mmCIF file with all atom_site columns, C-alpha atoms and ligand atoms in Angstrom:
data_model
loop_
_atom_site.group_PDB
_atom_site.id
_atom_site.type_symbol
_atom_site.label_atom_id
_atom_site.label_alt_id
_atom_site.label_comp_id
_atom_site.label_asym_id
_atom_site.label_entity_id
_atom_site.label_seq_id
_atom_site.pdbx_PDB_ins_code
_atom_site.Cartn_x
_atom_site.Cartn_y
_atom_site.Cartn_z
_atom_site.occupancy
_atom_site.B_iso_or_equiv
_atom_site.pdbx_formal_charge
_atom_site.auth_seq_id
_atom_site.auth_comp_id
_atom_site.auth_asym_id
_atom_site.auth_atom_id
_atom_site.pdbx_PDB_model_num
ATOM   1   C  CA  . MET P 1 1   ? -8.703 -19.455 19.590  1.00 37.00 ? 1   MET P CA  1
ATOM   2   C  CA  . SER P 1 2   ? -6.878 -16.504 21.090  1.00 41.00 ? 2   SER P CA  1
ATOM   3   C  CA  . THR P 1 3   ? -3.217 -16.521 22.016  1.00 43.00 ? 3   THR P CA  1
ATOM   4   C  CA  . ALA P 1 4   ? -1.663 -14.976 25.129  1.00 45.00 ? 4   ALA P CA  1
ATOM   5   C  CA  . THR P 1 5   ? 0.749  -12.156 24.336  1.00 45.00 ? 5   THR P CA  1
ATOM   6   C  CA  . ALA P 1 6   ? 3.949  -11.265 26.194  1.00 41.00 ? 6   ALA P CA  1
ATOM   7   C  CA  . ALA P 1 7   ? 2.053  -8.327  27.681  1.00 44.00 ? 7   ALA P CA  1
ATOM   8   C  CA  . GLY P 1 8   ? -0.525 -10.729 29.053  1.00 43.00 ? 8   GLY P CA  1
ATOM   9   C  CA  . GLY P 1 9   ? -3.356 -9.655  26.746  1.00 50.00 ? 9   GLY P CA  1
ATOM   10  C  CA  . ALA P 1 10  ? -5.240 -11.770 24.227  1.00 58.00 ? 10  ALA P CA  1
ATOM   11  C  CA  . THR P 1 11  ? -4.369 -11.370 20.561  1.00 62.00 ? 11  THR P CA  1
ATOM   12  C  CA  . SER P 1 12  ? -8.008 -11.940 19.552  1.00 64.00 ? 12  SER P CA  1
ATOM   13  C  CA  . ALA P 1 13  ? -8.888 -8.542  21.061  1.00 84.00 ? 13  ALA P CA  1
ATOM   14  C  CA  . VAL P 1 14  ? -6.350 -6.730  18.856  1.00 91.00 ? 14  VAL P CA  1
ATOM   15  C  CA  . ALA P 1 15  ? -7.280 -5.568  15.365  1.00 96.00 ? 15  ALA P CA  1
ATOM   16  C  CA  . LEU P 1 16  ? -5.283 -4.014  12.557  1.00 97.00 ? 16  LEU P CA  1
ATOM   17  C  CA  . ARG P 1 17  ? -6.089 -2.397  9.232   1.00 98.00 ? 17  ARG P CA  1
ATOM   18  C  CA  . ILE P 1 18  ? -4.148 -4.358  6.625   1.00 98.00 ? 18  ILE P CA  1
ATOM   19  C  CA  . THR P 1 19  ? -3.492 -3.426  2.985   1.00 98.00 ? 19  THR P CA  1
ATOM   20  C  CA  . GLU P 1 20  ? -1.871 -6.750  2.062   1.00 97.00 ? 20  GLU P CA  1
ATOM   21  C  CA  . ILE P 1 21  ? 0.008  -9.759  3.368   1.00 98.00 ? 21  ILE P CA  1
ATOM   22  C  CA  . PHE P 1 22  ? 2.243  -11.417 0.810   1.00 96.00 ? 22  PHE P CA  1
ATOM   23  C  CA  . HIS P 1 23  ? 5.170  -13.777 0.416   1.00 96.00 ? 23  HIS P CA  1
ATOM   24  C  CA  . SER P 1 24  ? 8.184  -12.548 -1.520  1.00 95.00 ? 24  SER P CA  1
ATOM   25  C  CA  . ILE P 1 25  ? 11.949 -12.032 -1.503  1.00 95.00 ? 25  ILE P CA  1
ATOM   26  C  CA  . GLN P 1 26  ? 13.183 -9.258  0.778   1.00 94.00 ? 26  GLN P CA  1
ATOM   27  C  CA  . GLY P 1 27  ? 14.492 -6.566  -1.555  1.00 91.00 ? 27  GLY P CA  1
ATOM   28  C  CA  . GLU P 1 28  ? 16.167 -4.183  0.902   1.00 89.00 ? 28  GLU P CA  1
ATOM   29  C  CA  . ALA P 1 29  ? 18.135 -3.735  4.107   1.00 90.00 ? 29  ALA P CA  1
ATOM   30  C  CA  . ASP P 1 30  ? 19.980 -6.339  6.128   1.00 90.00 ? 30  ASP P CA  1
ATOM   31  C  CA  . ALA P 1 31  ? 17.691 -9.273  5.297   1.00 92.00 ? 31  ALA P CA  1
ATOM   32  C  CA  . VAL P 1 32  ? 17.912 -8.737  1.521   1.00 93.00 ? 32  VAL P CA  1
ATOM   33  C  CA  . GLY P 1 33  ? 17.447 -11.939 -0.444  1.00 94.00 ? 33  GLY P CA  1
ATOM   34  C  CA  . TRP P 1 34  ? 15.618 -13.899 2.257   1.00 96.00 ? 34  TRP P CA  1
ATOM   35  C  CA  . ARG P 1 35  ? 12.186 -15.395 1.609   1.00 97.00 ? 35  ARG P CA  1
ATOM   36  C  CA  . THR P 1 36  ? 9.979  -13.102 3.686   1.00 97.00 ? 36  THR P CA  1
ATOM   37  C  CA  . VAL P 1 37  ? 6.333  -12.544 4.578   1.00 98.00 ? 37  VAL P CA  1
ATOM   38  C  CA  . PHE P 1 38  ? 5.379  -8.862  4.280   1.00 97.00 ? 38  PHE P CA  1
ATOM   39  C  CA  . VAL P 1 39  ? 2.580  -7.445  6.433   1.00 98.00 ? 39  VAL P CA  1
ATOM   40  C  CA  . ARG P 1 40  ? 1.632  -4.056  5.008   1.00 98.00 ? 40  ARG P CA  1
ATOM   41  C  CA  . LEU P 1 41  ? -0.406 -1.916  7.403   1.00 98.00 ? 41  LEU P CA  1
ATOM   42  C  CA  . THR P 1 42  ? -2.731 0.710   5.958   1.00 98.00 ? 42  THR P CA  1
ATOM   43  C  CA  . GLY P 1 43  ? -2.243 4.442   6.442   1.00 98.00 ? 43  GLY P CA  1
ATOM   44  C  CA  . CYS P 1 44  ? 0.582  6.974   6.615   1.00 98.00 ? 44  CYS P CA  1
ATOM   45  C  CA  . PRO P 1 45  ? 0.642  10.561  7.938   1.00 98.00 ? 45  PRO P CA  1
ATOM   46  C  CA  . LEU P 1 46  ? 3.511  11.493  5.575   1.00 98.00 ? 46  LEU P CA  1
ATOM   47  C  CA  . ARG P 1 47  ? 3.489  12.210  1.823   1.00 98.00 ? 47  ARG P CA  1
ATOM   48  C  CA  . CYS P 1 48  ? 7.037  11.676  0.548   1.00 98.00 ? 48  CYS P CA  1
ATOM   49  C  CA  . SER P 1 49  ? 7.461  13.028  -2.982  1.00 97.00 ? 49  SER P CA  1
ATOM   50  C  CA  . TRP P 1 50  ? 8.845  9.718   -4.287  1.00 96.00 ? 50  TRP P CA  1
ATOM   51  C  CA  . CYS P 1 51  ? 6.563  7.351   -2.325  1.00 96.00 ? 51  CYS P CA  1
ATOM   52  C  CA  . ASP P 1 52  ? 6.054  4.047   -4.179  1.00 91.00 ? 52  ASP P CA  1
ATOM   53  C  CA  . THR P 1 53  ? 3.322  2.668   -1.890  1.00 94.00 ? 53  THR P CA  1
ATOM   54  C  CA  . THR P 1 54  ? 0.622  5.341   -2.161  1.00 97.00 ? 54  THR P CA  1
ATOM   55  C  CA  . TYR P 1 55  ? -1.931 2.536   -2.559  1.00 96.00 ? 55  TYR P CA  1
ATOM   56  C  CA  . SER P 1 56  ? -1.460 1.816   1.162   1.00 97.00 ? 56  SER P CA  1
ATOM   57  C  CA  . PHE P 1 57  ? -2.652 5.263   2.284   1.00 98.00 ? 57  PHE P CA  1
ATOM   58  C  CA  . THR P 1 58  ? -6.342 4.313   2.457   1.00 97.00 ? 58  THR P CA  1
ATOM   59  C  CA  . GLY P 1 59  ? -8.636 1.311   2.318   1.00 97.00 ? 59  GLY P CA  1
ATOM   60  C  CA  . GLY P 1 60  ? -7.407 -2.012  3.643   1.00 97.00 ? 60  GLY P CA  1
ATOM   61  C  CA  . ASP P 1 61  ? -9.268 -4.660  5.625   1.00 97.00 ? 61  ASP P CA  1
ATOM   62  C  CA  . LYS P 1 62  ? -9.776 -4.759  9.375   1.00 97.00 ? 62  LYS P CA  1
ATOM   63  C  CA  . ARG P 1 63  ? -8.345 -8.068  10.604  1.00 97.00 ? 63  ARG P CA  1
ATOM   64  C  CA  . SER P 1 64  ? -7.759 -9.589  14.028  1.00 97.00 ? 64  SER P CA  1
ATOM   65  C  CA  . LEU P 1 65  ? -4.217 -10.198 15.204  1.00 97.00 ? 65  LEU P CA  1
ATOM   66  C  CA  . ASP P 1 66  ? -4.947 -13.937 15.371  1.00 97.00 ? 66  ASP P CA  1
ATOM   67  C  CA  . ASP P 1 67  ? -6.000 -13.874 11.714  1.00 97.00 ? 67  ASP P CA  1
ATOM   68  C  CA  . VAL P 1 68  ? -2.860 -11.980 10.703  1.00 98.00 ? 68  VAL P CA  1
ATOM   69  C  CA  . LEU P 1 69  ? -0.636 -14.393 12.636  1.00 98.00 ? 69  LEU P CA  1
ATOM   70  C  CA  . ALA P 1 70  ? -2.338 -17.413 11.028  1.00 98.00 ? 70  ALA P CA  1
ATOM   71  C  CA  . THR P 1 71  ? -1.871 -15.967 7.539   1.00 98.00 ? 71  THR P CA  1
ATOM   72  C  CA  . VAL P 1 72  ? 1.792  -15.235 8.223   1.00 98.00 ? 72  VAL P CA  1
ATOM   73  C  CA  . ALA P 1 73  ? 2.332  -18.761 9.592   1.00 98.00 ? 73  ALA P CA  1
ATOM   74  C  CA  . SER P 1 74  ? 0.794  -20.331 6.480   1.00 98.00 ? 74  SER P CA  1
ATOM   75  C  CA  . PHE P 1 75  ? 3.818  -19.243 4.391   1.00 98.00 ? 75  PHE P CA  1
ATOM   76  C  CA  . GLN P 1 76  ? 6.299  -21.067 6.655   1.00 97.00 ? 76  GLN P CA  1
ATOM   77  C  CA  . ALA P 1 77  ? 8.917  -18.300 6.373   1.00 98.00 ? 77  ALA P CA  1
ATOM   78  C  CA  . ARG P 1 78  ? 11.423 -17.392 9.087   1.00 98.00 ? 78  ARG P CA  1
ATOM   79  C  CA  . HIS P 1 79  ? 11.565 -13.710 8.115   1.00 98.00 ? 79  HIS P CA  1
ATOM   80  C  CA  . VAL P 1 80  ? 8.643  -11.312 8.512   1.00 98.00 ? 80  VAL P CA  1
ATOM   81  C  CA  . CYS P 1 81  ? 8.698  -7.623  7.557   1.00 98.00 ? 81  CYS P CA  1
ATOM   82  C  CA  . VAL P 1 82  ? 6.082  -5.261  8.984   1.00 98.00 ? 82  VAL P CA  1
ATOM   83  C  CA  . THR P 1 83  ? 5.757  -2.297  6.670   1.00 98.00 ? 83  THR P CA  1
ATOM   84  C  CA  . GLY P 1 84  ? 3.319  0.281   5.324   1.00 97.00 ? 84  GLY P CA  1
ATOM   85  C  CA  . GLY P 1 85  ? 2.411  3.018   4.920   1.00 96.00 ? 85  GLY P CA  1
ATOM   86  C  CA  . GLU P 1 86  ? 3.709  3.892   8.346   1.00 98.00 ? 86  GLU P CA  1
ATOM   87  C  CA  . PRO P 1 87  ? 2.962  0.832   10.492  1.00 98.00 ? 87  PRO P CA  1
ATOM   88  C  CA  . LEU P 1 88  ? 3.517  2.626   13.814  1.00 98.00 ? 88  LEU P CA  1
ATOM   89  C  CA  . ALA P 1 89  ? 0.599  4.932   12.976  1.00 98.00 ? 89  ALA P CA  1
ATOM   90  C  CA  . GLN P 1 90  ? -1.599 2.047   14.223  1.00 98.00 ? 90  GLN P CA  1
ATOM   91  C  CA  . LYS P 1 91  ? -1.327 1.382   17.969  1.00 97.00 ? 91  LYS P CA  1
ATOM   92  C  CA  . SER P 1 92  ? -1.859 -2.331  17.378  1.00 98.00 ? 92  SER P CA  1
ATOM   93  C  CA  . CYS P 1 93  ? 1.432  -2.515  15.501  1.00 98.00 ? 93  CYS P CA  1
ATOM   94  C  CA  . LEU P 1 94  ? 3.307  -2.925  18.806  1.00 98.00 ? 94  LEU P CA  1
ATOM   95  C  CA  . PRO P 1 95  ? 1.447  -6.096  19.922  1.00 98.00 ? 95  PRO P CA  1
ATOM   96  C  CA  . LEU P 1 96  ? 1.734  -7.429  16.347  1.00 98.00 ? 96  LEU P CA  1
ATOM   97  C  CA  . LEU P 1 97  ? 5.526  -7.052  16.460  1.00 98.00 ? 97  LEU P CA  1
ATOM   98  C  CA  . ARG P 1 98  ? 5.692  -8.690  19.881  1.00 98.00 ? 98  ARG P CA  1
ATOM   99  C  CA  . ALA P 1 99  ? 3.521  -11.612 18.833  1.00 98.00 ? 99  ALA P CA  1
ATOM   100 C  CA  . LEU P 1 100 ? 5.555  -12.228 15.669  1.00 98.00 ? 100 LEU P CA  1
ATOM   101 C  CA  . CYS P 1 101 ? 8.749  -12.348 17.760  1.00 98.00 ? 101 CYS P CA  1
ATOM   102 C  CA  . ASP P 1 102 ? 7.069  -14.678 20.271  1.00 98.00 ? 102 ASP P CA  1
ATOM   103 C  CA  . ALA P 1 103 ? 6.152  -16.967 17.352  1.00 98.00 ? 103 ALA P CA  1
ATOM   104 C  CA  . GLY P 1 104 ? 9.860  -17.335 16.579  1.00 98.00 ? 104 GLY P CA  1
ATOM   105 C  CA  . HIS P 1 105 ? 10.145 -15.131 13.501  1.00 98.00 ? 105 HIS P CA  1
ATOM   106 C  CA  . GLU P 1 106 ? 13.022 -12.846 12.563  1.00 98.00 ? 106 GLU P CA  1
ATOM   107 C  CA  . VAL P 1 107 ? 11.063 -9.589  12.465  1.00 98.00 ? 107 VAL P CA  1
ATOM   108 C  CA  . SER P 1 108 ? 11.947 -6.309  10.790  1.00 98.00 ? 108 SER P CA  1
ATOM   109 C  CA  . LEU P 1 109 ? 9.983  -3.055  10.914  1.00 98.00 ? 109 LEU P CA  1
ATOM   110 C  CA  . GLU P 1 110 ? 10.125 -0.443  8.147   1.00 98.00 ? 110 GLU P CA  1
ATOM   111 C  CA  . THR P 1 111 ? 9.299  2.934   9.653   1.00 98.00 ? 111 THR P CA  1
ATOM   112 C  CA  . SER P 1 112 ? 9.444  6.518   8.424   1.00 98.00 ? 112 SER P CA  1
ATOM   113 C  CA  . GLY P 1 113 ? 11.351 7.923   11.379  1.00 98.00 ? 113 GLY P CA  1
ATOM   114 C  CA  . ALA P 1 114 ? 8.464  10.259  12.152  1.00 98.00 ? 114 ALA P CA  1
ATOM   115 C  CA  . MET P 1 115 ? 6.863  8.085   14.868  1.00 98.00 ? 115 MET P CA  1
ATOM   116 C  CA  . ASP P 1 116 ? 8.138  7.201   18.340  1.00 98.00 ? 116 ASP P CA  1
ATOM   117 C  CA  . VAL P 1 117 ? 10.034 3.866   18.225  1.00 98.00 ? 117 VAL P CA  1
ATOM   118 C  CA  . ALA P 1 118 ? 10.734 3.675   21.981  1.00 98.00 ? 118 ALA P CA  1
ATOM   119 C  CA  . GLU P 1 119 ? 8.160  0.940   22.651  1.00 98.00 ? 119 GLU P CA  1
ATOM   120 C  CA  . VAL P 1 120 ? 9.129  -1.339  19.740  1.00 98.00 ? 120 VAL P CA  1
ATOM   121 C  CA  . ASP P 1 121 ? 10.117 -4.810  20.991  1.00 98.00 ? 121 ASP P CA  1
ATOM   122 C  CA  . PRO P 1 122 ? 13.947 -4.908  21.158  1.00 98.00 ? 122 PRO P CA  1
ATOM   123 C  CA  . ARG P 1 123 ? 13.978 -8.236  19.269  1.00 98.00 ? 123 ARG P CA  1
ATOM   124 C  CA  . VAL P 1 124 ? 12.676 -6.382  16.193  1.00 98.00 ? 124 VAL P CA  1
ATOM   125 C  CA  . ARG P 1 125 ? 15.188 -5.026  13.683  1.00 98.00 ? 125 ARG P CA  1
ATOM   126 C  CA  . LYS P 1 126 ? 14.107 -1.478  13.000  1.00 98.00 ? 126 LYS P CA  1
ATOM   127 C  CA  . VAL P 1 127 ? 14.788 -0.091  9.518   1.00 98.00 ? 127 VAL P CA  1
ATOM   128 C  CA  . MET P 1 128 ? 14.230 3.595   10.165  1.00 98.00 ? 128 MET P CA  1
ATOM   129 C  CA  . ASP P 1 129 ? 14.283 6.310   7.522   1.00 98.00 ? 129 ASP P CA  1
ATOM   130 C  CA  . LEU P 1 130 ? 15.800 9.721   8.030   1.00 98.00 ? 130 LEU P CA  1
ATOM   131 C  CA  . LYS P 1 131 ? 13.926 11.786  5.457   1.00 98.00 ? 131 LYS P CA  1
ATOM   132 C  CA  . CYS P 1 132 ? 16.157 13.854  3.163   1.00 98.00 ? 132 CYS P CA  1
ATOM   133 C  CA  . PRO P 1 133 ? 15.157 17.309  1.829   1.00 98.00 ? 133 PRO P CA  1
ATOM   134 C  CA  . GLY P 1 134 ? 14.020 15.912  -1.538  1.00 98.00 ? 134 GLY P CA  1
ATOM   135 C  CA  . SER P 1 135 ? 11.308 13.832  0.151   1.00 98.00 ? 135 SER P CA  1
ATOM   136 C  CA  . GLY P 1 136 ? 9.487  17.021  1.196   1.00 98.00 ? 136 GLY P CA  1
ATOM   137 C  CA  . GLU P 1 137 ? 9.126  15.493  4.688   1.00 98.00 ? 137 GLU P CA  1
ATOM   138 C  CA  . MET P 1 138 ? 12.460 16.341  6.331   1.00 98.00 ? 138 MET P CA  1
ATOM   139 C  CA  . GLY P 1 139 ? 10.647 18.340  9.009   1.00 98.00 ? 139 GLY P CA  1
ATOM   140 C  CA  . ARG P 1 140 ? 8.994  15.124  10.247  1.00 98.00 ? 140 ARG P CA  1
ATOM   141 C  CA  . ASN P 1 141 ? 12.238 13.429  11.346  1.00 98.00 ? 141 ASN P CA  1
ATOM   142 C  CA  . ARG P 1 142 ? 11.930 12.545  15.023  1.00 98.00 ? 142 ARG P CA  1
ATOM   143 C  CA  . TRP P 1 143 ? 15.519 12.943  16.137  1.00 98.00 ? 143 TRP P CA  1
ATOM   144 C  CA  . GLU P 1 144 ? 14.808 11.534  19.623  1.00 98.00 ? 144 GLU P CA  1
ATOM   145 C  CA  . ASN P 1 145 ? 14.501 8.149   17.901  1.00 98.00 ? 145 ASN P CA  1
ATOM   146 C  CA  . LEU P 1 146 ? 18.274 7.969   17.417  1.00 98.00 ? 146 LEU P CA  1
ATOM   147 C  CA  . ALA P 1 147 ? 18.605 7.214   21.140  1.00 97.00 ? 147 ALA P CA  1
ATOM   148 C  CA  . HIS P 1 148 ? 16.509 4.067   20.687  1.00 98.00 ? 148 HIS P CA  1
ATOM   149 C  CA  . LEU P 1 149 ? 18.552 2.499   17.891  1.00 97.00 ? 149 LEU P CA  1
ATOM   150 C  CA  . LEU P 1 150 ? 20.208 -0.843  18.637  1.00 98.00 ? 150 LEU P CA  1
ATOM   151 C  CA  . LEU P 1 151 ? 23.216 -2.350  16.865  1.00 97.00 ? 151 LEU P CA  1
ATOM   152 C  CA  . HIS P 1 152 ? 20.999 -4.673  14.803  1.00 97.00 ? 152 HIS P CA  1
ATOM   153 C  CA  . ASP P 1 153 ? 18.884 -1.732  13.553  1.00 98.00 ? 153 ASP P CA  1
ATOM   154 C  CA  . GLN P 1 154 ? 19.398 0.230   10.344  1.00 98.00 ? 154 GLN P CA  1
ATOM   155 C  CA  . VAL P 1 155 ? 19.028 3.889   9.429   1.00 98.00 ? 155 VAL P CA  1
ATOM   156 C  CA  . LYS P 1 156 ? 18.064 4.419   5.800   1.00 98.00 ? 156 LYS P CA  1
ATOM   157 C  CA  . PHE P 1 157 ? 18.504 7.543   3.664   1.00 98.00 ? 157 PHE P CA  1
ATOM   158 C  CA  . VAL P 1 158 ? 16.562 7.540   0.379   1.00 98.00 ? 158 VAL P CA  1
ATOM   159 C  CA  . ILE P 1 159 ? 18.551 9.902   -1.839  1.00 98.00 ? 159 ILE P CA  1
ATOM   160 C  CA  . ALA P 1 160 ? 17.122 11.756  -4.856  1.00 98.00 ? 160 ALA P CA  1
ATOM   161 C  CA  . ASP P 1 161 ? 20.004 14.050  -5.837  1.00 98.00 ? 161 ASP P CA  1
ATOM   162 C  CA  . ARG P 1 162 ? 23.310 15.599  -4.775  1.00 98.00 ? 162 ARG P CA  1
ATOM   163 C  CA  . ALA P 1 163 ? 21.632 17.914  -2.241  1.00 98.00 ? 163 ALA P CA  1
ATOM   164 C  CA  . ASP P 1 164 ? 20.086 14.879  -0.533  1.00 98.00 ? 164 ASP P CA  1
ATOM   165 C  CA  . TYR P 1 165 ? 23.441 13.103  -0.574  1.00 98.00 ? 165 TYR P CA  1
ATOM   166 C  CA  . ASP P 1 166 ? 25.234 16.054  1.014   1.00 98.00 ? 166 ASP P CA  1
ATOM   167 C  CA  . TRP P 1 167 ? 22.558 16.245  3.715   1.00 98.00 ? 167 TRP P CA  1
ATOM   168 C  CA  . ALA P 1 168 ? 22.731 12.490  4.376   1.00 98.00 ? 168 ALA P CA  1
ATOM   169 C  CA  . ARG P 1 169 ? 26.520 12.596  4.631   1.00 98.00 ? 169 ARG P CA  1
ATOM   170 C  CA  . GLU P 1 170 ? 26.332 15.472  7.125   1.00 98.00 ? 170 GLU P CA  1
ATOM   171 C  CA  . GLN P 1 171 ? 23.817 13.624  9.338   1.00 98.00 ? 171 GLN P CA  1
ATOM   172 C  CA  . THR P 1 172 ? 25.788 10.374  9.096   1.00 98.00 ? 172 THR P CA  1
ATOM   173 C  CA  . LEU P 1 173 ? 28.961 12.047  10.327  1.00 98.00 ? 173 LEU P CA  1
ATOM   174 C  CA  . THR P 1 174 ? 27.469 14.570  12.779  1.00 97.00 ? 174 THR P CA  1
ATOM   175 C  CA  . HIS P 1 175 ? 25.442 11.921  14.613  1.00 97.00 ? 175 HIS P CA  1
ATOM   176 C  CA  . ALA P 1 176 ? 28.130 9.189   14.264  1.00 97.00 ? 176 ALA P CA  1
ATOM   177 C  CA  . LEU P 1 177 ? 25.384 6.957   12.921  1.00 98.00 ? 177 LEU P CA  1
ATOM   178 C  CA  . ALA P 1 178 ? 27.711 4.179   11.773  1.00 97.00 ? 178 ALA P CA  1
ATOM   179 C  CA  . ALA P 1 179 ? 28.740 3.605   15.397  1.00 97.00 ? 179 ALA P CA  1
ATOM   180 C  CA  . ARG P 1 180 ? 25.094 3.115   16.397  1.00 95.00 ? 180 ARG P CA  1
ATOM   181 C  CA  . CYS P 1 181 ? 23.870 0.770   13.667  1.00 97.00 ? 181 CYS P CA  1
ATOM   182 C  CA  . GLN P 1 182 ? 24.136 0.059   9.937   1.00 97.00 ? 182 GLN P CA  1
ATOM   183 C  CA  . VAL P 1 183 ? 23.633 3.066   7.666   1.00 98.00 ? 183 VAL P CA  1
ATOM   184 C  CA  . LEU P 1 184 ? 21.935 2.433   4.326   1.00 98.00 ? 184 LEU P CA  1
ATOM   185 C  CA  . TYR P 1 185 ? 21.976 4.780   1.324   1.00 98.00 ? 185 TYR P CA  1
ATOM   186 C  CA  . SER P 1 186 ? 19.358 4.007   -1.316  1.00 97.00 ? 186 SER P CA  1
ATOM   187 C  CA  . PRO P 1 187 ? 18.913 5.941   -4.595  1.00 97.00 ? 187 PRO P CA  1
ATOM   188 C  CA  . VAL P 1 188 ? 15.411 7.041   -5.602  1.00 96.00 ? 188 VAL P CA  1
ATOM   189 C  CA  . ALA P 1 189 ? 14.459 4.801   -8.513  1.00 91.00 ? 189 ALA P CA  1
ATOM   190 C  CA  . ASP P 1 190 ? 14.477 6.552   -11.910 1.00 90.00 ? 190 ASP P CA  1
ATOM   191 C  CA  . GLN P 1 191 ? 15.820 9.787   -10.342 1.00 95.00 ? 191 GLN P CA  1
ATOM   192 C  CA  . LEU P 1 192 ? 19.391 9.057   -9.232  1.00 97.00 ? 192 LEU P CA  1
ATOM   193 C  CA  . PRO P 1 193 ? 21.549 6.528   -11.116 1.00 96.00 ? 193 PRO P CA  1
ATOM   194 C  CA  . PRO P 1 194 ? 22.877 3.989   -8.563  1.00 96.00 ? 194 PRO P CA  1
ATOM   195 C  CA  . GLY P 1 195 ? 26.371 4.222   -10.071 1.00 97.00 ? 195 GLY P CA  1
ATOM   196 C  CA  . GLN P 1 196 ? 26.436 7.956   -9.335  1.00 98.00 ? 196 GLN P CA  1
ATOM   197 C  CA  . LEU P 1 197 ? 25.574 7.353   -5.690  1.00 98.00 ? 197 LEU P CA  1
ATOM   198 C  CA  . ALA P 1 198 ? 28.237 4.633   -5.511  1.00 98.00 ? 198 ALA P CA  1
ATOM   199 C  CA  . ASP P 1 199 ? 30.853 7.052   -6.889  1.00 98.00 ? 199 ASP P CA  1
ATOM   200 C  CA  . TRP P 1 200 ? 29.981 9.677   -4.256  1.00 98.00 ? 200 TRP P CA  1
ATOM   201 C  CA  . ILE P 1 201 ? 30.190 7.125   -1.418  1.00 98.00 ? 201 ILE P CA  1
ATOM   202 C  CA  . LEU P 1 202 ? 33.573 5.897   -2.667  1.00 98.00 ? 202 LEU P CA  1
ATOM   203 C  CA  . ALA P 1 203 ? 34.949 9.424   -3.107  1.00 98.00 ? 203 ALA P CA  1
ATOM   204 C  CA  . ASP P 1 204 ? 33.990 10.369  0.459   1.00 98.00 ? 204 ASP P CA  1
ATOM   205 C  CA  . ARG P 1 205 ? 34.985 6.970   1.935   1.00 98.00 ? 205 ARG P CA  1
ATOM   206 C  CA  . LEU P 1 206 ? 31.722 6.867   3.890   1.00 98.00 ? 206 LEU P CA  1
ATOM   207 C  CA  . PRO P 1 207 ? 30.966 4.026   6.351   1.00 97.00 ? 207 PRO P CA  1
ATOM   208 C  CA  . VAL P 1 208 ? 27.616 3.290   4.697   1.00 98.00 ? 208 VAL P CA  1
ATOM   209 C  CA  . ARG P 1 209 ? 26.048 0.443   2.714   1.00 97.00 ? 209 ARG P CA  1
ATOM   210 C  CA  . LEU P 1 210 ? 24.666 1.068   -0.784  1.00 97.00 ? 210 LEU P CA  1
ATOM   211 C  CA  . GLN P 1 211 ? 21.197 -0.411  -1.303  1.00 95.00 ? 211 GLN P CA  1
ATOM   212 C  CA  . LEU P 1 212 ? 19.446 -1.381  -4.491  1.00 92.00 ? 212 LEU P CA  1
ATOM   213 C  CA  . GLN P 1 213 ? 15.859 -2.630  -4.427  1.00 86.00 ? 213 GLN P CA  1
ATOM   214 C  CA  . LEU P 1 214 ? 16.189 -6.274  -5.437  1.00 88.00 ? 214 LEU P CA  1
ATOM   215 C  CA  . HIS P 1 215 ? 12.410 -6.759  -5.774  1.00 84.00 ? 215 HIS P CA  1
ATOM   216 C  CA  . LYS P 1 216 ? 12.296 -4.030  -8.458  1.00 82.00 ? 216 LYS P CA  1
ATOM   217 C  CA  . VAL P 1 217 ? 15.068 -5.795  -10.377 1.00 84.00 ? 217 VAL P CA  1
ATOM   218 C  CA  . LEU P 1 218 ? 13.036 -9.004  -10.168 1.00 88.00 ? 218 LEU P CA  1
ATOM   219 C  CA  . TRP P 1 219 ? 9.504  -7.717  -10.734 1.00 86.00 ? 219 TRP P CA  1
ATOM   220 C  CA  . GLY P 1 220 ? 9.431  -3.949  -11.411 1.00 82.00 ? 220 GLY P CA  1
ATOM   221 C  CA  . ASN P 1 221 ? 6.913  -1.876  -9.437  1.00 74.00 ? 221 ASN P CA  1
ATOM   222 C  CA  . ALA P 1 222 ? 4.183  -4.518  -9.155  1.00 72.00 ? 222 ALA P CA  1
ATOM   223 C  CA  . PRO P 1 223 ? 2.277  -4.239  -5.835  1.00 64.00 ? 223 PRO P CA  1
ATOM   224 C  CA  . GLY P 1 224 ? 2.400  -7.354  -3.670  1.00 66.00 ? 224 GLY P CA  1
ATOM   225 C  CA  . ARG P 1 225 ? 5.879  -8.403  -4.921  1.00 71.00 ? 225 ARG P CA  1
HETATM 226 S  S1  . LIG J 2 .   ? 6.652  7.384   4.943   1.00 79.88 ? 301 LIG J S1  1
HETATM 227 FE FE1 . LIG J 2 .   ? 6.745  5.678   3.482   1.00 79.88 ? 301 LIG J FE1 1
HETATM 228 S  S2  . LIG J 2 .   ? 4.604  5.158   3.022   1.00 79.88 ? 301 LIG J S2  1
HETATM 229 FE FE2 . LIG J 2 .   ? 4.606  7.178   3.988   1.00 79.88 ? 301 LIG J FE2 1
HETATM 230 S  S3  . LIG J 2 .   ? 4.621  8.645   2.280   1.00 79.88 ? 301 LIG J S3  1
HETATM 231 FE FE3 . LIG J 2 .   ? 6.772  8.308   2.908   1.00 79.88 ? 301 LIG J FE3 1
HETATM 232 S  S4  . LIG J 2 .   ? 7.512  6.621   1.603   1.00 79.88 ? 301 LIG J S4  1
HETATM 233 FE FE4 . LIG J 2 .   ? 5.254  6.629   1.469   1.00 79.88 ? 301 LIG J FE4 1
#
């Protein structure tokens, strides 16, 4: 059975390439700690030096939107996180986000900041990276996206070292990011001690929120957790 979408199309006609759908505890961002269904879309045009989801770059299964929605519903969770890879690299990500909102979920989208977010449903909480120099992908930041941030969205800096921190601080202040949305600073695991990042934030009195990856505390680097 197909379902009508807000755009008037039928979800059965929409297909996505999916690496995994799993049920876990949200480890990051504003919804940290909530039981959440993760929909991981396959593929990413970036290659961040510290990427921890390289297994999502290729492969995956082609699945209809109806099938994805049914799998998500089976976990009976309010929160759904669409992630990747870079989910917006697939055009069908937009109708997926819309359909998840229409189904009554609290939806978040983890995106690299390299793709246009203008058409993302405004009910979705965007968690958008700004790539620091240490990622090797700073040149991919799509600065026009800042104009599309809403108060419930979050900008995330993943910080590998002091040079990344200094760059993140400069962007945070220059673009007045904290007035637009929440600003998250997250240390690269096994590269920057979280206590060091906390000390820098305190010393500079920055209006940002320190992030630790709760799922790695709980389960390490296991895929699908
Ligand atoms: S954007 Fe995300 S998935 Fe893509 S390479 Fe960077 S960290 Fe990995």
